[in-house]
PDB file of C-alpha atoms in Angstrom:
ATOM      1  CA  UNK S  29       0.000   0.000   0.000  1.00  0.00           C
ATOM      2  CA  UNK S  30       2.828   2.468   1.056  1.00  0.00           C
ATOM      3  CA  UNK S  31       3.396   2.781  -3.321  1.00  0.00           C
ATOM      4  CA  UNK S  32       0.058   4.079  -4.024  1.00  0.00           C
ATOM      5  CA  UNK S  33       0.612   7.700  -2.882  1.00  0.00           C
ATOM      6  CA  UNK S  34       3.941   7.735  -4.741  1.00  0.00           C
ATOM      7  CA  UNK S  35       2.048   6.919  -7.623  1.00  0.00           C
ATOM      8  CA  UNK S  36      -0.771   9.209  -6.867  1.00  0.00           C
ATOM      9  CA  UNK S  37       1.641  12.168  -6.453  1.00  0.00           C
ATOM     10  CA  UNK S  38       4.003  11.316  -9.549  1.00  0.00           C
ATOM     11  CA  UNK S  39       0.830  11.469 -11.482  1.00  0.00           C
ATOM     12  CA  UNK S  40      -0.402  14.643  -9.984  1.00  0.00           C
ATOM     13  CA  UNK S  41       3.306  16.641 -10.896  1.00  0.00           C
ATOM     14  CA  UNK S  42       2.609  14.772 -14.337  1.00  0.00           C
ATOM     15  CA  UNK S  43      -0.557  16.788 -14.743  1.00  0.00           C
ATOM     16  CA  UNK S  44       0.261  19.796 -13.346  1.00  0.00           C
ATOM     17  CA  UNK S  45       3.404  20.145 -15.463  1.00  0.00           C
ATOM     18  CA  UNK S  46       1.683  19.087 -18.760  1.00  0.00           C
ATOM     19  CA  UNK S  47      -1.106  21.760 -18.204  1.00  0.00           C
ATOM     20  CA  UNK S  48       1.562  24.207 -17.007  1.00  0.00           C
ATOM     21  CA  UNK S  49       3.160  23.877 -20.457  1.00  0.00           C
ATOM     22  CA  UNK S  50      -0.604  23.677 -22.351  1.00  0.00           C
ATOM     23  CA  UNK S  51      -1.446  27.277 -21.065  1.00  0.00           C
ATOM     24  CA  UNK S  52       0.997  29.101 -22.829  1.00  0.00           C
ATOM     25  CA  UNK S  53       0.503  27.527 -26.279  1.00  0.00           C
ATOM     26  CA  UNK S  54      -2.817  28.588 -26.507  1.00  0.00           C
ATOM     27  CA  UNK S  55      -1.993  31.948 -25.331  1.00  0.00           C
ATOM     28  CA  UNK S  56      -0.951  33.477 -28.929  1.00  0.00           C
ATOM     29  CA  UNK S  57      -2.571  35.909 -31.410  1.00  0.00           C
ATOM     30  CA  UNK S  58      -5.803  34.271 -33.526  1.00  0.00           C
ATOM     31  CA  UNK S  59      -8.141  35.666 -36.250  1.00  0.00           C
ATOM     32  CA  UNK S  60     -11.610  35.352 -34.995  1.00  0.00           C
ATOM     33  CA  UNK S  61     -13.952  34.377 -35.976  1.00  0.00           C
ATOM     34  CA  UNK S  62     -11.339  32.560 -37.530  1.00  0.00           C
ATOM     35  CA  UNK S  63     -12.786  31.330 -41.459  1.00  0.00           C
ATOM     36  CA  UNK S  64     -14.611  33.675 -44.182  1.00  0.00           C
ATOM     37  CA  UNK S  65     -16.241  32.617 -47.374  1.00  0.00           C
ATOM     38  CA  UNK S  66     -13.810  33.306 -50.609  1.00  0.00           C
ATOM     39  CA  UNK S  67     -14.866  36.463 -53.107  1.00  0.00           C
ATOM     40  CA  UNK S  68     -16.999  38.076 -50.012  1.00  0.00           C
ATOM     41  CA  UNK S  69     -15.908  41.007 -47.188  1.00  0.00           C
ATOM     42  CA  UNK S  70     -15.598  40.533 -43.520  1.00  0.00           C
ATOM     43  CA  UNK S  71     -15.179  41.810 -40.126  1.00  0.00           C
ATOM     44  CA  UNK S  72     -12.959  40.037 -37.804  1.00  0.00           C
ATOM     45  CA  UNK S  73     -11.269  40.733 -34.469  1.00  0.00           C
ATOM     46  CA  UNK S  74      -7.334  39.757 -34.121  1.00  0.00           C
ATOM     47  CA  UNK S  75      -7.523  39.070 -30.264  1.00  0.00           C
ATOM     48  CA  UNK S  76      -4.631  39.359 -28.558  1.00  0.00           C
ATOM     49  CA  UNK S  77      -3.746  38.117 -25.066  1.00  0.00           C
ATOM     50  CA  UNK S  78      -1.203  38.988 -22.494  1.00  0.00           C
ATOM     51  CA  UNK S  79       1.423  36.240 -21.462  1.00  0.00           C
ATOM     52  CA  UNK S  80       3.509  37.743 -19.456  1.00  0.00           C
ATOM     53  CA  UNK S  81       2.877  38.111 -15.562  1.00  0.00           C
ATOM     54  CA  UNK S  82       5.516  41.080 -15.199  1.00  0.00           C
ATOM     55  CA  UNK S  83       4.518  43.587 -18.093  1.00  0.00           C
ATOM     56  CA  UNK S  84       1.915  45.175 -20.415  1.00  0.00           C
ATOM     57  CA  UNK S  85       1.372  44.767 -23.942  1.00  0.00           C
ATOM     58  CA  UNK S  86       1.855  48.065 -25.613  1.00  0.00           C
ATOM     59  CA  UNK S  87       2.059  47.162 -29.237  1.00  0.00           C
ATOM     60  CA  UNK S  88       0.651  45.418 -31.926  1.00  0.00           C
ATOM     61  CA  UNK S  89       1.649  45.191 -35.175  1.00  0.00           C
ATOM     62  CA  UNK S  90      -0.526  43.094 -38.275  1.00  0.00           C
ATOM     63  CA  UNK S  91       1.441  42.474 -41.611  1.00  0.00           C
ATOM     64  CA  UNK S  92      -1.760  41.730 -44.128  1.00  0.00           C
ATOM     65  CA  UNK S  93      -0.432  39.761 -47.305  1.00  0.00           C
ATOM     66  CA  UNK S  94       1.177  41.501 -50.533  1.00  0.00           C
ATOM     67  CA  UNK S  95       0.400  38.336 -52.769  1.00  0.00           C
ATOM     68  CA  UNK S  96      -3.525  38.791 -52.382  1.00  0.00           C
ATOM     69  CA  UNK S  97      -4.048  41.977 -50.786  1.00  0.00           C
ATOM     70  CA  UNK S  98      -7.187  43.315 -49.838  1.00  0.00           C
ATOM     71  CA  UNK S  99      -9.004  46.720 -51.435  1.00  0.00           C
ATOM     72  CA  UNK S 100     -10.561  47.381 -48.983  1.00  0.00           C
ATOM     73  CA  UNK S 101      -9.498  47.879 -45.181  1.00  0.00           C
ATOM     74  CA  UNK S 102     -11.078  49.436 -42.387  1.00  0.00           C
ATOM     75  CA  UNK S 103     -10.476  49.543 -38.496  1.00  0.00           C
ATOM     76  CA  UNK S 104     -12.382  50.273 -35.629  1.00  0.00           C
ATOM     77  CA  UNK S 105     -11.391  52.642 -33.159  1.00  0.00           C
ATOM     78  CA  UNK S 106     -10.436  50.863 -30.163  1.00  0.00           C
ATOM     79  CA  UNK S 107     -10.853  53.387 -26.366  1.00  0.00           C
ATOM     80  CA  UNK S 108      -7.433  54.167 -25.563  1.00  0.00           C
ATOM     81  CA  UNK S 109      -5.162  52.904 -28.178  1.00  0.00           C
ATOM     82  CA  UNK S 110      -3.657  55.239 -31.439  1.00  0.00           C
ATOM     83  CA  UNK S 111      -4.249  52.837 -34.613  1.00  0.00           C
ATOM     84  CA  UNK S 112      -1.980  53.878 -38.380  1.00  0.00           C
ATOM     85  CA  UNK S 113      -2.888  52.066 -41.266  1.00  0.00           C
ATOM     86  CA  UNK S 114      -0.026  52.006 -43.562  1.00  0.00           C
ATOM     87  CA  UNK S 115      -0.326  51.377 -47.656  1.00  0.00           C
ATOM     88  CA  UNK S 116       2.385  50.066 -50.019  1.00  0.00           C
ATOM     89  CA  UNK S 117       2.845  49.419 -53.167  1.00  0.00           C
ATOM     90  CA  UNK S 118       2.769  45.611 -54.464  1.00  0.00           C
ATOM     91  CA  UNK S 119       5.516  43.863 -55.934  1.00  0.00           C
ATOM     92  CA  UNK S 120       3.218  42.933 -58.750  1.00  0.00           C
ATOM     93  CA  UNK S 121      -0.639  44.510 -59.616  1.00  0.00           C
ATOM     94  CA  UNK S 122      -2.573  42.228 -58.919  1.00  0.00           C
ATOM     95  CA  UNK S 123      -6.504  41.767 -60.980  1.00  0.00           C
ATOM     96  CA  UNK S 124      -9.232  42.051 -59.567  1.00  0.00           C
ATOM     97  CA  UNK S 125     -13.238  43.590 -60.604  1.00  0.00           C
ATOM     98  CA  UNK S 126     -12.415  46.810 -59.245  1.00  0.00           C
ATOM     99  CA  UNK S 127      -9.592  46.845 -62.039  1.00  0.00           C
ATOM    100  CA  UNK S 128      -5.885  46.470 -61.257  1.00  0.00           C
ATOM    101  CA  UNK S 129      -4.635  47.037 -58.115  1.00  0.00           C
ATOM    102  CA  UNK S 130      -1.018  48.674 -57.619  1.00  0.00           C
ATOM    103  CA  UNK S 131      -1.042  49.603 -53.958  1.00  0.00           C
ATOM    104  CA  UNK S 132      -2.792  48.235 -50.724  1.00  0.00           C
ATOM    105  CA  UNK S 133      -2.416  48.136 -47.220  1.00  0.00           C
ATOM    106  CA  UNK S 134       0.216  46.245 -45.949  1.00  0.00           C
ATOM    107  CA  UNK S 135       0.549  46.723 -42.077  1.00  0.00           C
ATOM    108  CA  UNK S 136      -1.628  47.854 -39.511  1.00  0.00           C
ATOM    109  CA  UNK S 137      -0.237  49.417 -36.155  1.00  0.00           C
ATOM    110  CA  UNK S 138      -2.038  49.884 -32.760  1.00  0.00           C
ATOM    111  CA  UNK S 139       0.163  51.565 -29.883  1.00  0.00           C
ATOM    112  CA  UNK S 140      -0.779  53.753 -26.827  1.00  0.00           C
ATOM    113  CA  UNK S 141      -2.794  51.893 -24.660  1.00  0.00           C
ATOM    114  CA  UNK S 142      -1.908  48.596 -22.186  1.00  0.00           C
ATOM    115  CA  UNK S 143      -3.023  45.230 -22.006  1.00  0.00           C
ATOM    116  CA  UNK S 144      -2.436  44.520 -18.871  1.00  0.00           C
ATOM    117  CA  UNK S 145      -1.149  40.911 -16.591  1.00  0.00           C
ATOM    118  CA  UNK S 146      -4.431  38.321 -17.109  1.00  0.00           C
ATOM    119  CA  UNK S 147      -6.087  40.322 -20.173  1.00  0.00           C
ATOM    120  CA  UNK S 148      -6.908  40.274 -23.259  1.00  0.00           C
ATOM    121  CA  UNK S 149      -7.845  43.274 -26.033  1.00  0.00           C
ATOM    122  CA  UNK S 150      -9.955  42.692 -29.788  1.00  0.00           C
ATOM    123  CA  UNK S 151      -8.894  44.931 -32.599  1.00  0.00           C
ATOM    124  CA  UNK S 152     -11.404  44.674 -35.103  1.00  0.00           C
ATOM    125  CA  UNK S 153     -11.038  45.313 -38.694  1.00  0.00           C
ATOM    126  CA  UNK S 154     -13.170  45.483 -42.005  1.00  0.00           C
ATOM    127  CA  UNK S 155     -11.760  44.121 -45.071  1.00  0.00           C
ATOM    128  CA  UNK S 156     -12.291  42.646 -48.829  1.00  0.00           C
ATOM    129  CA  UNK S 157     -12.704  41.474 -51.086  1.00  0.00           C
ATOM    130  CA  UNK S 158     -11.365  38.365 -50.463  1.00  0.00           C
ATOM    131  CA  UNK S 159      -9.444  36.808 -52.922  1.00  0.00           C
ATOM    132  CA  UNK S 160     -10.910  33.103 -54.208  1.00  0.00           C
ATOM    133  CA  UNK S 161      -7.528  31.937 -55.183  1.00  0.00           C
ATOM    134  CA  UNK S 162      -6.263  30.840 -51.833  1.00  0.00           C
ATOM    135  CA  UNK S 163      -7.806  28.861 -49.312  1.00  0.00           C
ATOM    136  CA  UNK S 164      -6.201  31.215 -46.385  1.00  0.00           C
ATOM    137  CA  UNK S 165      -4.926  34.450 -45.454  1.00  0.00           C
ATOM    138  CA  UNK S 166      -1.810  34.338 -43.050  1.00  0.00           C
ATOM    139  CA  UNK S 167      -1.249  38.049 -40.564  1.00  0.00           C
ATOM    140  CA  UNK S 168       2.002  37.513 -39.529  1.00  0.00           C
ATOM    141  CA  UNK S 169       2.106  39.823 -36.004  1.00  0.00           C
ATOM    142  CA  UNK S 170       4.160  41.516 -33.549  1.00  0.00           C
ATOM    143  CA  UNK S 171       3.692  41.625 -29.971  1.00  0.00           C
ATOM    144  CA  UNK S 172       6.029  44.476 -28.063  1.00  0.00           C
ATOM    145  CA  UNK S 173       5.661  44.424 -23.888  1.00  0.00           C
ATOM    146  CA  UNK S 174       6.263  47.340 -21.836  1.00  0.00           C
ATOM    147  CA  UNK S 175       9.539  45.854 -21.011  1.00  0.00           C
ATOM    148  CA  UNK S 176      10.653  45.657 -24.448  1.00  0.00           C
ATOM    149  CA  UNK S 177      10.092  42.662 -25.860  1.00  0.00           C
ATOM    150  CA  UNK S 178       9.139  41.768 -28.971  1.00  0.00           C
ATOM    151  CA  UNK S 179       7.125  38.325 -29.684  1.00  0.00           C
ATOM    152  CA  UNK S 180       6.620  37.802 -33.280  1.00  0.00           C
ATOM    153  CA  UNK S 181       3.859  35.678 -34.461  1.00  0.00           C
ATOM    154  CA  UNK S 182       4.928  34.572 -37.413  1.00  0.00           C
ATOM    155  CA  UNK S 183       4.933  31.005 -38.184  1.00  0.00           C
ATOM    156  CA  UNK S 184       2.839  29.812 -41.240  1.00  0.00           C
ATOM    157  CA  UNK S 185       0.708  26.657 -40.774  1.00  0.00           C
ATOM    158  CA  UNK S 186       2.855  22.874 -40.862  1.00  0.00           C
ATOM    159  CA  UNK S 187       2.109  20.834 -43.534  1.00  0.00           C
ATOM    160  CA  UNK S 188       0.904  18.106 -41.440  1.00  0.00           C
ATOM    161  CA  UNK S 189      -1.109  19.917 -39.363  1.00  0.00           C
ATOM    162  CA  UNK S 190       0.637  20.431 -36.003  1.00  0.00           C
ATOM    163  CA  UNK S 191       0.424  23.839 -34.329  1.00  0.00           C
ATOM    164  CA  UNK S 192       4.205  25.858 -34.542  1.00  0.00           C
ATOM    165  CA  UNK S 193       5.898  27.295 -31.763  1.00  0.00           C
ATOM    166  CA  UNK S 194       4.348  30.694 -32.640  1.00  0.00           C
ATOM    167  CA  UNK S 195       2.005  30.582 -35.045  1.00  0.00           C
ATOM    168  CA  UNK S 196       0.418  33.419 -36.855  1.00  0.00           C
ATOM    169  CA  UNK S 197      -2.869  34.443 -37.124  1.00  0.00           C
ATOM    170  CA  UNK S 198      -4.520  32.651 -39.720  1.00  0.00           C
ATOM    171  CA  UNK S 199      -7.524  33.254 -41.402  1.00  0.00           C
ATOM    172  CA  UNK S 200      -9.323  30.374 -43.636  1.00  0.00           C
ATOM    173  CA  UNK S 201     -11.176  30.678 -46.780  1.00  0.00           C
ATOM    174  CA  UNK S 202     -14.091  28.859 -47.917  1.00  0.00           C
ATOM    175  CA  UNK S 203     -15.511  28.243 -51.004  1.00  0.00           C
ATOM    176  CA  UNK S 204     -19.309  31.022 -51.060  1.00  0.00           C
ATOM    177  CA  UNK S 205     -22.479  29.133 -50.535  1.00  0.00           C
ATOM    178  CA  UNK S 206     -24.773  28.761 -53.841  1.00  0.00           C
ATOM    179  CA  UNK S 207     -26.945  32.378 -53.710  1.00  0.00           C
ATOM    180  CA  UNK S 208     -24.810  34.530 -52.252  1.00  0.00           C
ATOM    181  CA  UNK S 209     -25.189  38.232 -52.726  1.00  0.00           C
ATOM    182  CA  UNK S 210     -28.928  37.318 -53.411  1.00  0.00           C
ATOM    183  CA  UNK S 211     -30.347  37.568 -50.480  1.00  0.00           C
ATOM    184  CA  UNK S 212     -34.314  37.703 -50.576  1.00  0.00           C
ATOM    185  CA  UNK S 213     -35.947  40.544 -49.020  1.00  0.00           C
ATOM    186  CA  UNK S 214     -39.685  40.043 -48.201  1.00  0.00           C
ATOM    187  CA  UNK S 215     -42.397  42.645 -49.798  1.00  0.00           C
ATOM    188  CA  UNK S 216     -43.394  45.325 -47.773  1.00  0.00           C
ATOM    189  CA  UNK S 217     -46.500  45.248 -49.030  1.00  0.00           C
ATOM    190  CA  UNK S 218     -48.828  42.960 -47.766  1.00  0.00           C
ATOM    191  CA  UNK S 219     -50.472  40.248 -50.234  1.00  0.00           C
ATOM    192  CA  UNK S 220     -53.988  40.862 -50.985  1.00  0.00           C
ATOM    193  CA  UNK S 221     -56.153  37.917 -49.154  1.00  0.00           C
ATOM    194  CA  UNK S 222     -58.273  35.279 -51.483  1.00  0.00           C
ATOM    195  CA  UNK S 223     -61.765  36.115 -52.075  1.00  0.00           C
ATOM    196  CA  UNK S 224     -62.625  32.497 -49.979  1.00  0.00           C
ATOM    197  CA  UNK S 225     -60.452  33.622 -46.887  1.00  0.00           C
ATOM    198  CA  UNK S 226     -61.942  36.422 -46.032  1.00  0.00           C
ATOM    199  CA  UNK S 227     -65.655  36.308 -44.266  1.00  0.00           C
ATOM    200  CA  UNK S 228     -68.676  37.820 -47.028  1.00  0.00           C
ATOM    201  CA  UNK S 229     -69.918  41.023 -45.228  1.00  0.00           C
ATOM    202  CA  UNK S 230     -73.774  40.398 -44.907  1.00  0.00           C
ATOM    203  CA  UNK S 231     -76.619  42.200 -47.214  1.00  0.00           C
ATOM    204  CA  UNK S 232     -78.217  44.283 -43.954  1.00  0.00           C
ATOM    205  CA  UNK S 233     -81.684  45.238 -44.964  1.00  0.00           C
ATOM    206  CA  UNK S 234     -82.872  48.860 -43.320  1.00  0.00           C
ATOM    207  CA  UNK S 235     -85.115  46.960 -41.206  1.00  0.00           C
ATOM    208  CA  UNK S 236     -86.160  50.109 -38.944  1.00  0.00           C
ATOM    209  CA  UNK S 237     -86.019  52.365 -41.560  1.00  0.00           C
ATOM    210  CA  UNK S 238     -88.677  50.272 -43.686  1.00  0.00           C
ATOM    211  CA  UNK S 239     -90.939  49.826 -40.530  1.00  0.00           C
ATOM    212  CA  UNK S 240     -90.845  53.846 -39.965  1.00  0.00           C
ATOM    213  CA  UNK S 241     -91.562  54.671 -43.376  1.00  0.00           C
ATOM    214  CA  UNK S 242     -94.818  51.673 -42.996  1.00  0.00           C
ATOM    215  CA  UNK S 243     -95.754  53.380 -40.275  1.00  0.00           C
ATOM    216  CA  UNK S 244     -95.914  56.801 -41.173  1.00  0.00           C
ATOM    217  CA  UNK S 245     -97.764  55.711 -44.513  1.00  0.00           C
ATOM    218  CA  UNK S 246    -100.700  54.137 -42.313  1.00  0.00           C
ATOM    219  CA  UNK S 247    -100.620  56.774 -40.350  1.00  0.00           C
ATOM    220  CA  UNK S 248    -101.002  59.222 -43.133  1.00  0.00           C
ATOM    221  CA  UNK S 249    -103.770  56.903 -45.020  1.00  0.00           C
ATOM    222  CA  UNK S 250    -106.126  57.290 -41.409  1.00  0.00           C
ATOM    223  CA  UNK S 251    -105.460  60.775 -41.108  1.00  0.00           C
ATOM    224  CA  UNK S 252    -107.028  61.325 -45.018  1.00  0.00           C
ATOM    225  CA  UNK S 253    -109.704  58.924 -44.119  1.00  0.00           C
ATOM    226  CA  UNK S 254    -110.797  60.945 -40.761  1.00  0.00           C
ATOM    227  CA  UNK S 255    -110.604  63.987 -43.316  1.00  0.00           C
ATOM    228  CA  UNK S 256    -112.626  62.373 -45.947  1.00  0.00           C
ATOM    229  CA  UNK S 257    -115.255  61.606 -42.586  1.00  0.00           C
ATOM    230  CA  UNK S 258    -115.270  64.982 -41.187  1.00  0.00           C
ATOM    231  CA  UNK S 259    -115.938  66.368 -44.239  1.00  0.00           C
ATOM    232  CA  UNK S 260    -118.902  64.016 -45.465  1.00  0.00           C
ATOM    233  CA  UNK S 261    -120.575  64.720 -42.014  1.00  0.00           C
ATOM    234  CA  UNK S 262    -120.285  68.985 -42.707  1.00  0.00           C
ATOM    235  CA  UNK S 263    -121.911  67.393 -45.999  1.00  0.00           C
ATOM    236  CA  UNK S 264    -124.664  65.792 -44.547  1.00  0.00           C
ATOM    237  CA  UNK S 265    -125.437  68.130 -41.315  1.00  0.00           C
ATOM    238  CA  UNK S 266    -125.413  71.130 -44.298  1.00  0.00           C
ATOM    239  CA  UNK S 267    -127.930  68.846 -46.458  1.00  0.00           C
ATOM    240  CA  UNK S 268    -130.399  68.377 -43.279  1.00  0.00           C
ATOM    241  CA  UNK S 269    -130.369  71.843 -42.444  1.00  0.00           C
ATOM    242  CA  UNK S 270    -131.208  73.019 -46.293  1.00  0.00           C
ATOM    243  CA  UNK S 271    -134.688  70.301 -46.219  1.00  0.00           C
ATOM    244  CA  UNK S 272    -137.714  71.665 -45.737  1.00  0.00           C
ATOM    245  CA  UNK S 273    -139.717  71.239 -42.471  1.00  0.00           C
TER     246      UNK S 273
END
C-alpha cells in the first residue's frame, strides 16, 4: 500500500506540469472568428492576449499579405489605443473587378494603450474582397511588452497539421455558398387575401327604416280617411239643415 501515494503524487506533478506547459501555447494571437467565405468582405477581431505576468502589452503590429491583398481595409477605433494604417505598393498589380490594383495596405499598427497581466484586447477590422484563389490568409504579427520585448507571431501553418511554436494568425477561406449576394428581401407590401379567406360582409336590410316609413304611410292613409269623414258629415249636417220642415 505504502506505493500508491507515490504513484498518486508522480501522477499529480505529471498533470500539473503538462497543463503548465498547455497554457501558454494557446496563449498566442488568432483571427476570430477565424474562417470567411472566398470572393466576399468581412469583419474580424485579431484578439490578442497577455502572457507575461511582469509587463503590459503596448504594441501590436498586423502584416496583411502583398500576394492577395485586400481593397478594402477598415479599423475600428479601439478606447485608448492610437491605430496607423499604412499602404504600399505591391511587388506585382494584382486583378481584380475593381480593375488592377497597384497599392494596398500592408501593415496595420495599434500603440498607446496597455493590455495589462491576465487580459486580453480585440482589434477589429473590415476588409475585402477576399481573394478566391487561396484557401487562407496568413497576418504575420508583432507583440512588443512594456519591457521591451518583442514576440513575433509569425509562423505559417505545418504541412501536417501540427500547431508551430508561434504561429500566426490565420484566417481560412471557404468556397461562397450557392446564392450569395442574393439575399431575398420580403415585400413590404402585404399580399392581398383570397376572395374564400376572407368572411362575405352580410346584405343588412334597413329593417327600422322600412318599418318607420310603414308606419308613417298608415298613419297618413287614417289621417285622409278621418278627413274624408269629417268632411262628409259637414256634408250631410249642411244637407239636413237646407230640407224643408
Amino acid at each position: 500500500m505504502p506505493t500508491f501515494p507515490r504513484t498518486a503524487g508522480v501522477l499529480a506533478a505529471a498533470t500539473a506540469l503538462s497543463l503548465g506547459l498547455a497554457v501558454p501555447a494557446l496563449a498566442h494571437v488568432t483571427v476570430n472568428p477565424g474562417t470567411a467565405e472566398q470572393g466576399g468582405f468581412t469583419k474580424v477581431a485579431f484578439r490578442v492576449p497577455n502572457e507575461r505576468d511582469d509587463a503590459s502589452t503596448t504594441k501590436i503590429e498586423v502584416s496583411f499579405p502583398v500576394d492577395h491583398p485586400l481593397a478594402f481595409v477598415s479599423v475600428k477605433p479601439v478606447p485608448g489605443w492610437e491605430v496607423k494604417v499604412t499602404e504600399g505598393k505591391l511587388p506585382k498589380p494584382v486583378k481584380t473587378e475593381y480593375g488592377d490594383l497597384t497599392e494596398a495596405v500592408t501593415k496595420v499598427v495599434w500603440s498607446g494603450g496597455q493590455i495589462k497581466p491576465g487580459q486580453f484586447q480585440e482589434f477589429e477590422v473590415s476588409m475585402g474582397q477576399l481573394p478566391t484563389d487561396t484557401d487562407r490568409l496568413v497576418f504575420p504579427t508583432s507583440q512588443t511588452y512594456s519591457g521591451g520585448e518583442v514576440v513575433k507571431w509569425a509562423d505559417e501553418p505545418t504541412a501536417d497539421g501540427t500547431e508551430p511554436e508561434r504561429p500566426a494568425p490565420l484566417l481560412k477561406l471557404t468556397p461562397a455558398t450557392a446564392g450569395d449576394g442574393h439575399h431575398g428581401t420580403a415585400s413590404s407590401a402585404p399580399s392581398a387575401p383570397a376572395a374564400s379567406s376572407a368572411p362575405a360582409t352580410p346584405s343588412v336590410t334597413p329593417v327600422a327604416a322600412s318599418a318607420s316609413a310603414a308606419d308613417g304611410t298608415a298613419r297618413l292613409l287614417g289621417g285622409a280617411g278621418l278627413v274624408v269623414g269629417a268632411i262628409g258629415l259637414v256634408v250631410g249636417f249642411l244637407g239636413l239643415r237646407r230640407r224643408p220642415s
